[in-house]
Amino acid sequence: MRAAAIDVGSNTVRLLVADARGPEPWRVVAQDQMVTRLGEGLAAAGALGEAPMARTLAVVLDYAGRARALGASAVRIVATSAVREAGNGRVFAAAVERAAGVPVEILSGEEEARLALRGVRRSLPDLGGALVTFDIGGGSTEYVLAHGPDVAQAHSLFMGCVSFAERHFPHGRLK
């Protein structure tokens, strides 16, 4: 099955189109990423700005179209920290869904952490025993403690590189 994933992050939108057949390794058909800085100004305003939303929507629509043109029978769009934290995040997700014709799933921080762990496990299947993974993004950082296949703890912190810099280093310097 050819499937596509579009990850709408606080800083970057990512596309992955792959052929997935059970436990076999995926065959990547296309991948891309574009910095749209959706979370720009979120720390100060508490809401997504018009320009970042417009930039991000344009990239998501391009990626959804590319996925369909490449024959993806399933397209999944997920949104993370910026959309999760913004006062107008759900409104933005609904607008993306209407325009792209694909449901947008706003991931909880814990689900984002679990998916990061799944990606690590899929990419590095020989890791055994206890494992801690960190996913440092633009708006948040997720960490997971796992014992074998079992998740012991999964947490998300509102401390990504963009959100942290905007809160503590306005204009590129310490407050």
Coordinates of C-alpha atoms in Angstrom, one line a residue:
M1 CA 0.0 0.0 0.0
R2 CA 1.3 3.5 -0.8
A3 CA 0.6 5.9 2.0
A4 CA 1.6 9.5 2.8
A5 CA 2.1 11.3 6.0
I6 CA 2.1 15.1 6.4
D7 CA 3.5 16.4 9.7
V8 CA 2.5 20.0 10.5
G9 CA 5.0 21.1 13.1
S10 CA 5.6 24.4 14.8
N11 CA 8.6 25.1 12.6
T12 CA 8.6 22.6 9.7
V13 CA 6.0 20.8 7.5
R14 CA 7.2 17.3 6.5
L15 CA 6.0 14.9 3.8
L16 CA 6.7 11.2 3.5
V17 CA 5.3 9.0 0.8
A18 CA 6.2 5.3 1.2
D19 CA 5.2 1.9 0.1
A20 CA 4.4 -0.1 3.3
R21 CA 3.9 -3.8 3.2
G22 CA 3.5 -5.4 6.7
P23 CA 6.7 -5.8 8.7
E24 CA 9.0 -5.4 5.6
P25 CA 11.0 -2.2 5.5
W26 CA 9.2 0.7 3.9
R27 CA 10.3 1.9 0.5
V28 CA 10.4 5.7 0.5
V29 CA 8.9 7.1 -2.7
A30 CA 9.2 10.8 -1.8
Q31 CA 10.1 12.9 1.1
D32 CA 10.3 16.7 1.6
Q33 CA 10.3 19.3 4.3
M34 CA 9.7 23.0 4.3
V35 CA 10.2 25.5 7.0
T36 CA 7.0 27.5 7.4
R37 CA 7.4 28.7 11.0
L38 CA 3.8 28.1 11.9
G39 CA 4.5 28.8 15.6
E40 CA 6.1 32.2 14.9
G41 CA 4.8 34.7 17.4
L42 CA 2.7 32.0 19.2
A43 CA 4.5 32.5 22.6
A44 CA 3.6 36.2 22.7
A45 CA 0.2 36.1 21.0
G46 CA -1.2 32.8 22.1
A47 CA -2.6 32.3 18.6
L48 CA -1.3 31.4 15.2
G49 CA -0.6 34.4 13.0
E50 CA -2.2 35.0 9.6
A51 CA 1.1 34.9 7.6
P52 CA 2.4 31.7 9.2
M53 CA -1.0 30.0 8.7
A54 CA -1.1 31.0 5.0
R55 CA 2.5 29.8 4.4
T56 CA 1.8 26.5 6.1
L57 CA -1.6 25.9 4.4
A58 CA 0.1 26.4 1.0
V59 CA 2.8 23.8 1.8
V60 CA 0.2 21.3 3.1
L61 CA -1.9 21.7 0.0
D62 CA 1.2 21.2 -2.2
Y63 CA 2.2 18.1 -0.3
A64 CA -1.3 16.6 -0.3
G65 CA -1.5 17.1 -4.1
R66 CA 2.0 15.5 -4.6
A67 CA 1.0 12.5 -2.4
R68 CA -2.1 12.0 -4.5
A69 CA -0.2 12.4 -7.8
L70 CA 2.3 9.7 -6.6
G71 CA -0.6 7.3 -6.0
A72 CA -1.0 7.4 -2.2
S73 CA -4.2 5.6 -1.4
A74 CA -4.1 6.9 2.2
V75 CA -3.0 10.4 3.3
R76 CA -2.7 11.3 7.0
I77 CA -2.2 14.8 8.2
V78 CA -1.1 15.3 11.8
A79 CA -0.5 18.6 13.6
T80 CA 1.6 19.0 16.7
S81 CA 2.6 21.6 19.3
A82 CA 1.7 24.9 17.6
V83 CA -1.8 23.8 16.6
R84 CA -2.3 22.0 19.9
E85 CA -1.3 25.1 22.0
A86 CA -2.8 27.9 19.9
G87 CA -6.1 29.5 20.8
N88 CA -7.1 29.3 17.1
G89 CA -5.4 26.0 16.5
R90 CA -8.6 24.0 15.9
V91 CA -9.9 26.7 13.6
F92 CA -6.7 26.4 11.5
A93 CA -6.9 22.6 11.5
A94 CA -10.5 22.8 10.3
A95 CA -9.4 25.2 7.5
V96 CA -6.6 22.9 6.4
E97 CA -9.0 19.9 6.4
R98 CA -11.6 21.7 4.3
A99 CA -8.9 22.9 1.8
A100 CA -7.0 19.6 1.5
G101 CA -9.9 17.3 1.8
V102 CA -8.0 15.2 4.4
P103 CA -8.8 15.0 8.1
V104 CA -6.3 16.7 10.3
E105 CA -5.5 15.0 13.6
I106 CA -4.2 17.2 16.4
L107 CA -1.8 15.0 18.3
S108 CA -1.7 15.2 22.1
G109 CA 1.8 15.5 23.4
E110 CA 1.8 12.0 24.7
E111 CA 0.7 10.6 21.4
E112 CA 3.4 12.6 19.7
A113 CA 5.9 11.1 22.1
R114 CA 4.6 7.6 21.4
L115 CA 4.8 8.1 17.6
A116 CA 8.4 9.3 18.0
L117 CA 9.2 6.1 19.8
R118 CA 7.6 4.0 17.1
G119 CA 9.7 5.7 14.5
V120 CA 12.9 5.0 16.5
R121 CA 11.9 1.4 17.0
R122 CA 11.1 1.0 13.3
S123 CA 14.4 2.5 12.2
L124 CA 16.5 0.8 14.9
P125 CA 14.8 -2.6 15.5
D126 CA 17.7 -4.2 17.2
L127 CA 17.6 -1.9 20.3
G128 CA 16.6 -3.9 23.3
G129 CA 16.1 -3.2 27.0
A130 CA 15.3 0.2 28.4
L131 CA 15.2 3.1 26.0
V132 CA 14.7 6.8 26.4
T133 CA 13.9 8.9 23.3
F134 CA 13.7 12.6 22.9
D135 CA 12.0 14.5 20.1
I136 CA 13.0 18.2 20.2
G137 CA 10.8 20.1 17.9
G138 CA 10.0 23.8 17.3
G139 CA 7.2 24.1 19.8
S140 CA 7.7 21.2 22.2
T141 CA 10.0 18.4 23.4
E142 CA 8.7 14.9 23.9
Y143 CA 10.4 12.2 25.8
V144 CA 9.5 8.5 26.3
L145 CA 10.9 5.9 28.6
A146 CA 10.3 2.4 27.2
H147 CA 11.1 -1.1 28.5
G148 CA 11.2 -3.3 25.5
P149 CA 8.0 -2.7 23.5
D150 CA 6.2 -1.2 26.6
V151 CA 5.9 2.5 27.2
A152 CA 6.6 3.2 30.9
Q153 CA 6.3 7.0 30.6
A154 CA 5.6 9.5 27.8
H155 CA 5.6 13.3 28.4
S156 CA 5.5 16.4 26.3
L157 CA 7.0 19.7 27.5
F158 CA 6.1 23.1 26.0
M159 CA 9.8 23.7 25.4
G160 CA 10.8 23.6 21.7
C161 CA 13.6 25.4 20.1
V162 CA 11.3 28.1 18.6
S163 CA 9.0 28.6 21.5
F164 CA 11.9 28.6 24.0
A165 CA 13.9 31.2 21.9
E166 CA 10.9 33.5 21.5
R167 CA 10.1 33.4 25.2
H168 CA 13.6 33.8 26.5
F169 CA 15.6 35.5 23.7
P170 CA 13.5 38.1 22.1
H171 CA 15.4 39.9 19.3
G172 CA 18.1 37.3 19.7
R173 CA 19.2 38.3 23.2
L174 CA 18.4 37.3 26.8
K175 CA 15.5 39.2 28.4

